[in-house]
mmCIF file of C-alpha atoms in Angstrom:
data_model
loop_
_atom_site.group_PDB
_atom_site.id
_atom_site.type_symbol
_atom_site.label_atom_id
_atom_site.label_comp_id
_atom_site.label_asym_id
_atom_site.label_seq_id
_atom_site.Cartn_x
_atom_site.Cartn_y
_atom_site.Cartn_z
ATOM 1 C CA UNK A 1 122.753 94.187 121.471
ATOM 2 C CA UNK A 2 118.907 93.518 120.843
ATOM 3 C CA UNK A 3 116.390 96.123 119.585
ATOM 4 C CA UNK A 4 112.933 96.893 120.375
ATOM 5 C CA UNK A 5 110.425 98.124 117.844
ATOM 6 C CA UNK A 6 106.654 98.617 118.300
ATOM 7 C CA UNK A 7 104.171 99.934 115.859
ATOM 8 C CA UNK A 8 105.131 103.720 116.401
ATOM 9 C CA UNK A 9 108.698 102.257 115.545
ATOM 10 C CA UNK A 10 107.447 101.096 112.088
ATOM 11 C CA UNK A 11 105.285 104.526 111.230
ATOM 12 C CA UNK A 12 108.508 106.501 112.429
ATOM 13 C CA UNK A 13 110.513 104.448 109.479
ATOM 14 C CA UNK A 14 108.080 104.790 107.394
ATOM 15 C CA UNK A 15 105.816 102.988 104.464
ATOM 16 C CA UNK A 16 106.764 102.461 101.126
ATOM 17 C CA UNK A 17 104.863 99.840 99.403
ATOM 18 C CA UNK A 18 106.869 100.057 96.261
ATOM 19 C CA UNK A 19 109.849 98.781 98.737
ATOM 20 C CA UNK A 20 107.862 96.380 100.368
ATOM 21 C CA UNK A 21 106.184 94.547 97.458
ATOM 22 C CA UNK A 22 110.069 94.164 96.081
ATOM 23 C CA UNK A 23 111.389 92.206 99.220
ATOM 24 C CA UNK A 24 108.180 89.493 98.898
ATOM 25 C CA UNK A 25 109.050 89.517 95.833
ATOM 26 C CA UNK A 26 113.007 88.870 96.733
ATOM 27 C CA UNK A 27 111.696 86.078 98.955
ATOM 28 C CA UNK A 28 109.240 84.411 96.593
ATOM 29 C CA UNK A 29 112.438 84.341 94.039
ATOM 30 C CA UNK A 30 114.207 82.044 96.276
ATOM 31 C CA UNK A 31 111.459 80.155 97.904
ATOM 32 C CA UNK A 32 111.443 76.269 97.280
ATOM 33 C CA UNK A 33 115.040 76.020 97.817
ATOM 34 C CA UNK A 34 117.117 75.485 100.999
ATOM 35 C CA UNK A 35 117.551 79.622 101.018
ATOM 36 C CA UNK A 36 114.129 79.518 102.459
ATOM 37 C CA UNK A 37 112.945 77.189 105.294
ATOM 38 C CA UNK A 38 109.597 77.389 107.077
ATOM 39 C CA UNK A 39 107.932 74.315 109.096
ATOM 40 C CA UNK A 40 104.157 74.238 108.879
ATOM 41 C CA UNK A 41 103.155 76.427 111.675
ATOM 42 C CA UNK A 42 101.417 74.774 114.860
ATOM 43 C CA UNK A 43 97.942 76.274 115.635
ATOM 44 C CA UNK A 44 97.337 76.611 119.688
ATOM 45 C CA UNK A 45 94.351 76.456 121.157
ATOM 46 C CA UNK A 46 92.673 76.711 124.978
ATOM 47 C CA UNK A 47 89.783 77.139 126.285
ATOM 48 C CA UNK A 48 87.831 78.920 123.971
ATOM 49 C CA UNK A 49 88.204 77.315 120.442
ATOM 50 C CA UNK A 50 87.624 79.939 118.465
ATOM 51 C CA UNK A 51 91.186 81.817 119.966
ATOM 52 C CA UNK A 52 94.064 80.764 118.345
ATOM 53 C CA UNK A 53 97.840 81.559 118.887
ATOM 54 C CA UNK A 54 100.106 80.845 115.611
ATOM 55 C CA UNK A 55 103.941 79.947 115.881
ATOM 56 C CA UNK A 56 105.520 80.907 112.812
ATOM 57 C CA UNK A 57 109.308 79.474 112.156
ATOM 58 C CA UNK A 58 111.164 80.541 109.184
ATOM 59 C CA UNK A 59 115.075 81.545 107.990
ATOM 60 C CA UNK A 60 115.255 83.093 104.675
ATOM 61 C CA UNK A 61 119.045 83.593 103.254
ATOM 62 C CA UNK A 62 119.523 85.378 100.199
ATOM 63 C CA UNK A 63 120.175 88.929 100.911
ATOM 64 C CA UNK A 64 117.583 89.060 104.313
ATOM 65 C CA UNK A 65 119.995 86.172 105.855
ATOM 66 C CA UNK A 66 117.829 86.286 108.993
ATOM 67 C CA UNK A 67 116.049 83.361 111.244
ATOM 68 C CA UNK A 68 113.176 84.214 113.436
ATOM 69 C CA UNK A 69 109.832 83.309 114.707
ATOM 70 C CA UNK A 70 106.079 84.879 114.757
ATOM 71 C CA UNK A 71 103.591 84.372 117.125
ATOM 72 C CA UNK A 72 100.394 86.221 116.506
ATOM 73 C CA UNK A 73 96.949 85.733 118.582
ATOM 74 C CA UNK A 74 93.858 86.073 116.821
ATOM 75 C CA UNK A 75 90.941 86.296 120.039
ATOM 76 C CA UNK A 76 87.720 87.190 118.151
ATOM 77 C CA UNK A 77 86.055 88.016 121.250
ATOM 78 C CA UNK A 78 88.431 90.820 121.932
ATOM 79 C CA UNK A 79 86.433 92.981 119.966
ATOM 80 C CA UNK A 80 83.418 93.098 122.058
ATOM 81 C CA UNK A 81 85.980 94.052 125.160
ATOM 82 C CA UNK A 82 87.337 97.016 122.987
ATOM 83 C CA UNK A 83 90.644 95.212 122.603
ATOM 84 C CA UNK A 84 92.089 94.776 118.578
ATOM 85 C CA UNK A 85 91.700 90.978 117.397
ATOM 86 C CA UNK A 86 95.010 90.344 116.478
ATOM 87 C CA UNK A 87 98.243 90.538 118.542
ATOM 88 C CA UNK A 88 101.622 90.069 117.089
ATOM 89 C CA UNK A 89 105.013 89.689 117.878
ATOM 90 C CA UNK A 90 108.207 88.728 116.296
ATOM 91 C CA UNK A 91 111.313 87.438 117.496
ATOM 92 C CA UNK A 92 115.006 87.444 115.125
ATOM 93 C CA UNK A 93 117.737 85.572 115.734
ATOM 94 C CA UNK A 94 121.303 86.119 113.631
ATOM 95 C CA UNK A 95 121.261 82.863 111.399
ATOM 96 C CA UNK A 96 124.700 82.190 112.321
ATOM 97 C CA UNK A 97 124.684 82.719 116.513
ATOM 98 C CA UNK A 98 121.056 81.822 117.305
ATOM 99 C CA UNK A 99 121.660 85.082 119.278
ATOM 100 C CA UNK A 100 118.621 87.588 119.565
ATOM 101 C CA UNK A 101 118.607 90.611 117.859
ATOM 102 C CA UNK A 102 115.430 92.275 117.849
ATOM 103 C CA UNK A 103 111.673 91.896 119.402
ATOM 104 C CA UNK A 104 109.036 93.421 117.435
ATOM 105 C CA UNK A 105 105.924 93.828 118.755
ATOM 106 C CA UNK A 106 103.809 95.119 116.430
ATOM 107 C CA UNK A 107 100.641 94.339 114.669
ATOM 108 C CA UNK A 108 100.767 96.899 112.091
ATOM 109 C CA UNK A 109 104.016 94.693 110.752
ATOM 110 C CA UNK A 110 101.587 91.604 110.339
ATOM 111 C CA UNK A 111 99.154 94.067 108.664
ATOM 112 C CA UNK A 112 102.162 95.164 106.030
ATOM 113 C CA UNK A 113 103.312 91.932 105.636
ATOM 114 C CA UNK A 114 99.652 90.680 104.377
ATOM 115 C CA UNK A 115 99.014 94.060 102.194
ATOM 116 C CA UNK A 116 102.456 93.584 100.386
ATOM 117 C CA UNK A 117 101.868 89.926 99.343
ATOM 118 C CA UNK A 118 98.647 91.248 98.219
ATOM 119 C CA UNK A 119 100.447 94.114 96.328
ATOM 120 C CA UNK A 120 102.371 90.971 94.427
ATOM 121 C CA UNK A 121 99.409 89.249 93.662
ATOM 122 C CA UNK A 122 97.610 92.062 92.171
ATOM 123 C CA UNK A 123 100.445 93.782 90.006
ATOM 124 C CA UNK A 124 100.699 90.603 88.362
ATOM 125 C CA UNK A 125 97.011 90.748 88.084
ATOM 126 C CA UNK A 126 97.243 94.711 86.615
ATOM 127 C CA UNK A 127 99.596 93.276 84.520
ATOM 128 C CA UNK A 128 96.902 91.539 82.344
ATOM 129 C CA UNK A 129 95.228 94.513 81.274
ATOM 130 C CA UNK A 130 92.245 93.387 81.450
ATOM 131 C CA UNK A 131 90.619 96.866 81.671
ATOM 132 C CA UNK A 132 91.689 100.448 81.531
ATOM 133 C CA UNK A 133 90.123 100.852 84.808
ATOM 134 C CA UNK A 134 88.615 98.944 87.875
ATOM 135 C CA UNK A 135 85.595 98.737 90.198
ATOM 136 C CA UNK A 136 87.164 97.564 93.498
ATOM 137 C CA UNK A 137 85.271 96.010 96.262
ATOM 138 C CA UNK A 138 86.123 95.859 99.945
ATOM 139 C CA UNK A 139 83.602 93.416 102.263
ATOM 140 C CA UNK A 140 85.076 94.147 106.120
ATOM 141 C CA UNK A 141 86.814 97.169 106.415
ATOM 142 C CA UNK A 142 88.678 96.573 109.471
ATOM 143 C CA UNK A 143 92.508 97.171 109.800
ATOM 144 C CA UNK A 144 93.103 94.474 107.417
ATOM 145 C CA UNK A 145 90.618 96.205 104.941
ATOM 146 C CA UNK A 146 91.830 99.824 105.302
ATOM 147 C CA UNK A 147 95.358 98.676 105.035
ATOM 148 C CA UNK A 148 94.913 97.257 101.414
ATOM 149 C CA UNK A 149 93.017 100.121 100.530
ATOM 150 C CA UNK A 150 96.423 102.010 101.345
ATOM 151 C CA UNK A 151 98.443 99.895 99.551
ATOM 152 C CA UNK A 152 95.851 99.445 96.240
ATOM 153 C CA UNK A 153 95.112 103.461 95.630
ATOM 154 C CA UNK A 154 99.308 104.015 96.614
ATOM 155 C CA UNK A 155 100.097 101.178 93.754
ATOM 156 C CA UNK A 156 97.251 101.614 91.505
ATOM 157 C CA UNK A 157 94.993 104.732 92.502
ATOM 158 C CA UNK A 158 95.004 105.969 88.802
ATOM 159 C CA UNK A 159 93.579 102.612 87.401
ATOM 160 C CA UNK A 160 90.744 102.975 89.901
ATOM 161 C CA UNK A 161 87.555 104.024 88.784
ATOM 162 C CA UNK A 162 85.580 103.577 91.708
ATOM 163 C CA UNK A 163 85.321 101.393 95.175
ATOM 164 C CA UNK A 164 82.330 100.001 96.718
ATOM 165 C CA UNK A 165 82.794 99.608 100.575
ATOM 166 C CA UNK A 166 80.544 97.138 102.739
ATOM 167 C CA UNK A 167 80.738 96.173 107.158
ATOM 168 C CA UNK A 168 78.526 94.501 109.467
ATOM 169 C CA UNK A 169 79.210 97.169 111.361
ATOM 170 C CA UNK A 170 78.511 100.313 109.021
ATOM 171 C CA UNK A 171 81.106 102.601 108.130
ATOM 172 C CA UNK A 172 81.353 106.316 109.266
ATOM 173 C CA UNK A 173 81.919 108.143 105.604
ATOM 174 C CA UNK A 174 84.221 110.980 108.116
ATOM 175 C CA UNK A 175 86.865 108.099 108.924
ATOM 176 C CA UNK A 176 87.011 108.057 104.485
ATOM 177 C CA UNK A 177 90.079 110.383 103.635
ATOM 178 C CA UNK A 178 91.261 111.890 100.679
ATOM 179 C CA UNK A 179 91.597 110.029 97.753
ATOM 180 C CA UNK A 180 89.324 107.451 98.874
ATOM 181 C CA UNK A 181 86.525 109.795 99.487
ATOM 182 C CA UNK A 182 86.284 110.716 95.929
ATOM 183 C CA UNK A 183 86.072 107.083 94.793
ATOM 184 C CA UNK A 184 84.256 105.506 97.327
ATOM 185 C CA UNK A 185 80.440 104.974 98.031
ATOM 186 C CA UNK A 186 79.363 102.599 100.622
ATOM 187 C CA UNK A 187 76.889 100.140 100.697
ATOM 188 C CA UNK A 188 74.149 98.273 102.646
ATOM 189 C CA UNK A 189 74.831 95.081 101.402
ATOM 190 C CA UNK A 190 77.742 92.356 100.896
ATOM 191 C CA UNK A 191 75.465 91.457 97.405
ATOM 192 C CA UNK A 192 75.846 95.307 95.920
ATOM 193 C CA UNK A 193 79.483 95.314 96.447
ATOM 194 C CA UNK A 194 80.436 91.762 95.013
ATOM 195 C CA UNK A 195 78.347 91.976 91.819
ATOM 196 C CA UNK A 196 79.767 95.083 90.978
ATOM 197 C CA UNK A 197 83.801 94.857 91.835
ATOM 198 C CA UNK A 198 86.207 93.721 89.207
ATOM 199 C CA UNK A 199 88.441 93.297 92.174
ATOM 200 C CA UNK A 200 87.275 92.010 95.125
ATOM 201 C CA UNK A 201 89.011 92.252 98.822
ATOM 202 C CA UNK A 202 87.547 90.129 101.602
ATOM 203 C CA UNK A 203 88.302 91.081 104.622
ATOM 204 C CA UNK A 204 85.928 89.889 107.359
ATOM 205 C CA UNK A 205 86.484 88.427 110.601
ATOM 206 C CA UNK A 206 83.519 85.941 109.813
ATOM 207 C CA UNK A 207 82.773 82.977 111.854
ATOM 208 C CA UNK A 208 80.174 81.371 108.980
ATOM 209 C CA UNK A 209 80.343 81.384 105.183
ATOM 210 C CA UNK A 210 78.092 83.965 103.650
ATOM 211 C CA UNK A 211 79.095 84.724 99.759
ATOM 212 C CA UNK A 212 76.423 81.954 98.008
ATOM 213 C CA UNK A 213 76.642 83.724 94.742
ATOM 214 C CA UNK A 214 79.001 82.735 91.545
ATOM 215 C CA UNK A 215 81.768 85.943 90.925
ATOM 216 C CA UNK A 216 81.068 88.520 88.481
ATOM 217 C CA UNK A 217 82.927 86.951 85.263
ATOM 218 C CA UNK A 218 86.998 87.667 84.922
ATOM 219 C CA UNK A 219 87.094 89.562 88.317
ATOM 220 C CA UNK A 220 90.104 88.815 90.607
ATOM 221 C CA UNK A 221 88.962 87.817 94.622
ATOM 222 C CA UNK A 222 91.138 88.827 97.319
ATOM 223 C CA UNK A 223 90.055 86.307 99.430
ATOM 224 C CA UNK A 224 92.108 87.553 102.569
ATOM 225 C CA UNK A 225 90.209 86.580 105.192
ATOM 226 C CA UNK A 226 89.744 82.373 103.728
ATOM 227 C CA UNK A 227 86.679 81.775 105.290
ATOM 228 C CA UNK A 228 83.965 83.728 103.334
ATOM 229 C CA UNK A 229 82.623 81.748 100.332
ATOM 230 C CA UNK A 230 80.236 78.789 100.275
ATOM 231 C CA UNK A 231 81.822 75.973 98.066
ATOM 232 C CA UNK A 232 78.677 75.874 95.694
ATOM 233 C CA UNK A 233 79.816 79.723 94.909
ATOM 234 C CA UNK A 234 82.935 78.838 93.513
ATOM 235 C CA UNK A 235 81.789 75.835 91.718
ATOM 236 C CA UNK A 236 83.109 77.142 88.063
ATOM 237 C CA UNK A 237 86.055 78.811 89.718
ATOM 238 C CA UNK A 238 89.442 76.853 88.059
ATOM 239 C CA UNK A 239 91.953 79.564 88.106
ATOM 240 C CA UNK A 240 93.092 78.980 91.699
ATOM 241 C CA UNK A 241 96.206 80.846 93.676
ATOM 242 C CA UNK A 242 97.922 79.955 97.088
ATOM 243 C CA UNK A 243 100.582 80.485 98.898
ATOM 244 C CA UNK A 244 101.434 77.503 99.455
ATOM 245 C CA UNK A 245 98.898 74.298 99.754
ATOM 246 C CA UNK A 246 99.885 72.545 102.476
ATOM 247 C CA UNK A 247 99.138 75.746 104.607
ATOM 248 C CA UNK A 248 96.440 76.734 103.603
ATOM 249 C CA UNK A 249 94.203 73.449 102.718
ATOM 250 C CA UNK A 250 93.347 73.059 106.326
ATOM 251 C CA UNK A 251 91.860 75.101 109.701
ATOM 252 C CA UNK A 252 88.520 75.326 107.842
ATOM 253 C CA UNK A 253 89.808 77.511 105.061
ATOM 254 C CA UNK A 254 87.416 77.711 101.794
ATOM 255 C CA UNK A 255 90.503 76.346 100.304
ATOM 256 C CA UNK A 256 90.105 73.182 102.472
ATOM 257 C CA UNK A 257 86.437 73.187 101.899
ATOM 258 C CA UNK A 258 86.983 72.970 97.983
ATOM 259 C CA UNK A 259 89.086 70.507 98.925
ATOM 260 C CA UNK A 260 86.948 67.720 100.744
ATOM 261 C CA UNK A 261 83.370 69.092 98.713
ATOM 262 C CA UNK A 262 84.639 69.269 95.109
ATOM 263 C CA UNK A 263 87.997 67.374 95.142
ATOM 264 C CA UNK A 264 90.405 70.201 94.648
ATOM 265 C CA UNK A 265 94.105 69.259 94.658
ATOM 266 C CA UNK A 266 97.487 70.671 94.978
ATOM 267 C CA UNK A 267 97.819 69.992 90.846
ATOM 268 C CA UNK A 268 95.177 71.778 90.276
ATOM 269 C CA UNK A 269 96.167 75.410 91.807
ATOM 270 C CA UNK A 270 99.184 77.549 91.359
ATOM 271 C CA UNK A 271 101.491 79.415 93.967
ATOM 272 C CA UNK A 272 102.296 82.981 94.016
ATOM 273 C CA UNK A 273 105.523 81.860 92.777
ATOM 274 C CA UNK A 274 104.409 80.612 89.553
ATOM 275 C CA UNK A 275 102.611 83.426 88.933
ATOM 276 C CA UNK A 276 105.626 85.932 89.816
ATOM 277 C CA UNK A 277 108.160 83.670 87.876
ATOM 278 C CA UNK A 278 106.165 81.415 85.841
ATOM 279 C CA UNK A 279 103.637 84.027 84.720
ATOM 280 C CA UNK A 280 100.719 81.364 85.276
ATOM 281 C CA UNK A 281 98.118 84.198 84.975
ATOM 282 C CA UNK A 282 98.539 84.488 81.506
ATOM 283 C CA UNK A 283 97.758 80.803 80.762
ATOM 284 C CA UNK A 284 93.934 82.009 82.557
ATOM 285 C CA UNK A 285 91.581 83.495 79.422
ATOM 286 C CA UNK A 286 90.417 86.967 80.210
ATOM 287 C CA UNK A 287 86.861 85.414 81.166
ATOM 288 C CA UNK A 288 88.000 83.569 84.000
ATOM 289 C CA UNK A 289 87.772 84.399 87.762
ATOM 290 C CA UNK A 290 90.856 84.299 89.462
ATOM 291 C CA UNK A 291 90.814 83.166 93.341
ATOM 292 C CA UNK A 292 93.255 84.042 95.461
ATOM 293 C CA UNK A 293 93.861 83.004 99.155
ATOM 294 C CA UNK A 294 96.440 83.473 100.966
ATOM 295 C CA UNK A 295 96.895 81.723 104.429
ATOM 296 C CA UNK A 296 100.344 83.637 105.474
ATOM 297 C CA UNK A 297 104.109 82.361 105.310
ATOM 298 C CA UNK A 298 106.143 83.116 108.037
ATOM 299 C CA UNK A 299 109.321 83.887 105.352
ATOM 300 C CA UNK A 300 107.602 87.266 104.235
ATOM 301 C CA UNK A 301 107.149 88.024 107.720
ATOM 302 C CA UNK A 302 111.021 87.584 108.490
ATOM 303 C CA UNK A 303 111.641 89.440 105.079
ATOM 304 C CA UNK A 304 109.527 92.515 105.959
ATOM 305 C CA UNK A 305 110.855 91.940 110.028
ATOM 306 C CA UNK A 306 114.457 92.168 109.091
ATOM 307 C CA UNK A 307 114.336 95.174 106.414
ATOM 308 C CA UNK A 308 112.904 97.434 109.643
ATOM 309 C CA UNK A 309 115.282 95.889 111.795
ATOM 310 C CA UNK A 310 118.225 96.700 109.868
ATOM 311 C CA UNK A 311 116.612 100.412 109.152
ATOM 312 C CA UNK A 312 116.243 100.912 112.721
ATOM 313 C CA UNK A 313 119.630 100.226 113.138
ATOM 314 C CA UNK A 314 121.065 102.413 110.734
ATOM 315 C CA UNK A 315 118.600 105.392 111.485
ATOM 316 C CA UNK A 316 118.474 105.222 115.248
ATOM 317 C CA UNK A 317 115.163 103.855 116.226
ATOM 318 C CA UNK A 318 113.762 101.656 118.571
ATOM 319 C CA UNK A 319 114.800 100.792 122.141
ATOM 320 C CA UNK A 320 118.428 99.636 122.833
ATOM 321 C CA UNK A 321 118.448 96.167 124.802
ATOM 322 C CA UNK A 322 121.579 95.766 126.679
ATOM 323 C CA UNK A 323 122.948 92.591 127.753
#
């Protein structure tokens, strides 16, 4: 029997980012051994080269035990039609049979999936204690945005002083709920809100660079979306952390563009594994900007995939597929 879950699936079982920020963290415990297997996902493209559709492979063993495949659509233009961005849908397959067991298409999954390895990469980063409290900065605040803004003030609200919020597009201080509307102020400018943020999310659907300007001193950047910074900016920037490399030093990332403009290399950059079981962060002095960009493995999305998969079995939810 095969399951069907959408995104009213996933609200209906619910979000607990405690939960979900322990399964990456499963994951990253057992990644770079056979447990976890991911090719390096194929980018397609037609027609209009800015769309993109992204196959994403992986099996992770351990105690997911699950094989299965992504394939998410990012068509930019989609906005302008009223449609979201981003479309995403995930197949699993039992490791052992190859035989289906559940199709989730759902978007908000993709959305959790790139909050929670965010919610890894800054409790390490909370870890430090840097300061007693941070000013948080959010450039974009799109689903992406608004989604780690759930996840930071549910995992850290009380180490939040204040947030600075900033969109192309303005942002309608009724759509700001409680808590963030007692912490937030929003701004007319990209500039106010990354001079000022200790920690900085960007989340922008950007088609050029824009950030020319070093990083406020120590601060941690979210770089989410890859694309924002001009190299120049990041000139001074050594404390580097990916994913992994060979996925993210290509498709234009500033990751890639570090690369080819100032020689950057694998060696010289550490995975969210090393930080999580190597505790590379604390070999960074307190003065040092961290960078961290993410371009997506297709294991946490399995990881995440499975754990509502298996919920929705045991709770009822989701659509029955009969043979």
């Amino acid at each position: 029997m095969m399951i069907y879950l959408n995104d009213g699936h996933i609200r209906e079982l619910g979000i607990n980012w405690q939960l979900l920020m322990s399964l990456i963290e499963s994951t990253l415990h057992i990644m770079d051994t056979p447990e976890v297997v991911q090719p390096l996902k194929p980018y397609l493209r037609f027609k209009d080269p800015s769309n993109r559709i992204i196959a994403m492979p992986s099996f992770v063993g351990g105690e997911t035990d699950i094989s299965g495949i992504k394939w998410i659509a990012s068509f930019p233009g989609n906005i302008k039609i009223g449609k979201p961005r981003a479309h995403s849908a995930i197949i699993l397959n039992s490791p052992d049979t190859g035989v289906p067991v559940a199709v989730i298409n759902s978007g908000l999954l993709s959305e959790l999936r790139t909050a929670a390895v965010s919610a890894v990469m800054l409790h390490q980063y909370m870890a430090l204690e840097r300061r007693h409290r941070y000013r948080v900065g959010m450039i974009g605040w799109g689903p992406i945005g608004r989604r780690h803004m759930e996840m930071l003030l549910a995992l850290h609200g009380d180490k939040i002083d204040k947030v600075k919020l900033f969109d192309l597009k303005g942002i309608d201080p009724a759509t700001l709920k409680r808590p963030l509307n007692l912490k937030a102020n929003i701004s007319n400018t990209w500039q106010e809100v990354y001079r000022e943020s200790d920690i900085l999310f960007t989340c922008t659907s950007s088609s050029t660079r824009y950030i020319d300007e070093a990083p406020l001193l120590g601060s941690l950047l979210m770089n989410i979306s890859l694309r924002e910074y001009i190299p120049q900016s990041l000139s001074a920037v050594k404390a580097i952390v990916v994913d992994n490399w060979q996925e993210v030093c290509r498709e234009n990332t500033d990751i890639e563009q570090l690369h080819k403009q100032s020689g950057l290399c694998e060696e010289d950059v550490v995975t969210l594994r090393d930080v999580t079981h190597s505790r590379a962060l604390e070999n960074f002095s307190p003065s040092e900007t961290i960078l961290f960009s993410p371009m997506g493995m297709a294991a946490f999305d399995m990881t995440l995939a499975a754990y509502y998969w298996r919920e929705a079995v045991k709770q009822g939810v989701g659509v029955r597929l009969d043979d």
